[in-house]
Coordinates of C-alpha atoms in Angstrom, one line a residue:
M1 CA -19.1 -8.4 -18.7
A2 CA -17.7 -8.2 -15.2
K3 CA -14.0 -8.3 -14.6
K4 CA -12.9 -11.6 -13.2
K5 CA -11.3 -11.5 -9.7
D6 CA -7.7 -12.9 -9.2
A7 CA -9.1 -16.1 -7.8
G8 CA -6.3 -18.4 -9.0
K9 CA -3.4 -16.2 -7.7
N10 CA -1.5 -17.0 -4.6
Y11 CA -0.8 -13.6 -2.9
L12 CA 1.7 -15.2 -0.5
D13 CA 4.2 -15.5 -3.3
F14 CA 3.8 -12.0 -4.5
V15 CA 6.5 -9.4 -3.7
P16 CA 5.2 -5.8 -3.2
V17 CA 7.4 -3.0 -4.6
R18 CA 6.9 0.6 -3.7
N19 CA 6.1 3.1 -6.5
P20 CA 9.0 5.5 -6.5
S21 CA 6.8 8.4 -7.8
F22 CA 5.1 8.6 -4.4
D23 CA 6.9 10.6 -1.7
F24 CA 6.6 9.6 1.9
T25 CA 7.7 10.8 5.3
V26 CA 8.2 9.0 8.6
A27 CA 7.3 10.9 11.7
D28 CA 9.2 10.6 15.0
D29 CA 6.5 8.1 16.3
G30 CA 7.0 5.9 13.2
I31 CA 3.8 6.9 11.4
V32 CA 4.2 7.0 7.6
T33 CA 2.5 9.8 5.6
I34 CA 2.3 9.2 1.8
A35 CA 1.8 12.2 -0.5
V36 CA -0.5 11.6 -3.4
E37 CA -0.6 14.2 -6.2
W38 CA -3.9 14.4 -8.0
Q39 CA -3.4 14.6 -11.7
G40 CA -5.7 14.6 -14.7
F41 CA -8.4 16.7 -16.3
Y42 CA -11.2 16.1 -13.7
H43 CA -8.8 16.5 -10.8
R44 CA -7.7 19.9 -12.2
I45 CA -11.3 21.0 -12.5
A46 CA -12.0 20.0 -8.9
Q47 CA -8.9 21.8 -7.7
R48 CA -9.8 25.0 -9.5
F49 CA -13.5 25.2 -8.9
F50 CA -14.1 23.2 -5.7
R51 CA -10.8 24.2 -4.0
R52 CA -9.5 20.6 -3.7
P53 CA -5.9 20.2 -2.8
R54 CA -3.3 19.3 -5.4
V55 CA -1.6 16.9 -3.0
S56 CA -3.3 14.8 -0.4
D57 CA -1.5 13.3 2.6
I58 CA -2.4 9.8 3.5
K59 CA -1.5 8.9 7.1
L60 CA -1.1 5.2 7.7
D61 CA -1.9 3.6 11.0
A62 CA 0.7 1.7 13.1
Y63 CA 0.2 -1.5 11.1
G64 CA 0.3 0.1 7.7
S65 CA 3.4 2.1 8.7
F66 CA 5.2 -1.0 9.8
V67 CA 4.3 -2.8 6.5
W68 CA 5.2 0.2 4.4
Q69 CA 8.6 0.4 6.0
A70 CA 9.1 -3.4 5.7
I71 CA 8.4 -3.4 1.9
D72 CA 11.8 -3.6 0.3
G73 CA 11.1 -5.3 -3.0
E74 CA 12.6 -8.6 -1.8
K75 CA 10.2 -9.8 0.9
N76 CA 7.0 -11.7 -0.2
V77 CA 3.6 -11.3 1.4
Y78 CA 4.1 -14.3 3.6
T79 CA 7.4 -13.0 5.0
L80 CA 5.7 -9.6 5.7
S81 CA 2.9 -11.3 7.5
Q82 CA 5.3 -13.2 9.7
E83 CA 7.2 -10.0 10.6
L84 CA 3.9 -8.2 11.3
E85 CA 2.7 -10.9 13.6
A86 CA 6.1 -11.1 15.4
H87 CA 6.1 -7.3 15.9
F88 CA 2.4 -6.8 17.0
G89 CA 1.7 -10.2 18.5
Q90 CA -1.2 -12.4 17.7
M91 CA -3.6 -10.4 15.5
D92 CA -7.1 -11.5 14.4
K93 CA -7.1 -12.3 10.7
A94 CA -3.6 -10.7 10.2
L95 CA -3.0 -12.3 6.9
S96 CA -6.3 -11.3 5.3
R97 CA -6.0 -7.7 6.7
L98 CA -2.4 -7.5 5.2
I99 CA -3.6 -8.8 1.8
K100 CA -6.5 -6.4 1.7
F101 CA -4.2 -3.5 2.7
L102 CA -1.8 -4.4 -0.1
E103 CA -4.6 -4.8 -2.6
I104 CA -5.9 -1.3 -1.8
M105 CA -2.4 0.1 -2.2
H106 CA -2.0 -1.8 -5.5
D107 CA -5.4 -0.5 -6.8
H108 CA -4.2 3.1 -6.2
K109 CA -0.9 2.3 -7.8
I110 CA 1.1 3.1 -4.7
I111 CA 2.7 -0.4 -4.9
S112 CA 3.1 -2.9 -7.7
W113 CA 3.5 -6.7 -7.6
K114 CA 6.6 -8.6 -8.5
E115 CA 5.9 -12.3 -8.6
E116 CA 8.4 -14.6 -6.9
G117 CA 11.2 -15.7 -9.2
Q118 CA 11.1 -12.7 -11.5

């Protein structure tokens, strides 16, 4: 049976929280690089036999870097979208792009959700 999508949830009320187990650096130009350590049995095999790196660096673009630095565990997605639009001007589909970015970060466990009021 297929997993049901979060159709009834309002992402605007969710508060993203950074996962403290991921290290990140901010370059002089404001670009954020997140270090992701690959763990687990299959990753260790890939590291040993296929010479895969133990740690991968994920460089965010200007939008992602701005959002990453704005995540403080207090602001909800709506507030982040307003700040993003104020900083970068009028963007096409800014809210849907922001939600998709945060969903991807959540799927990779780089952030977690804290619902408003918790």
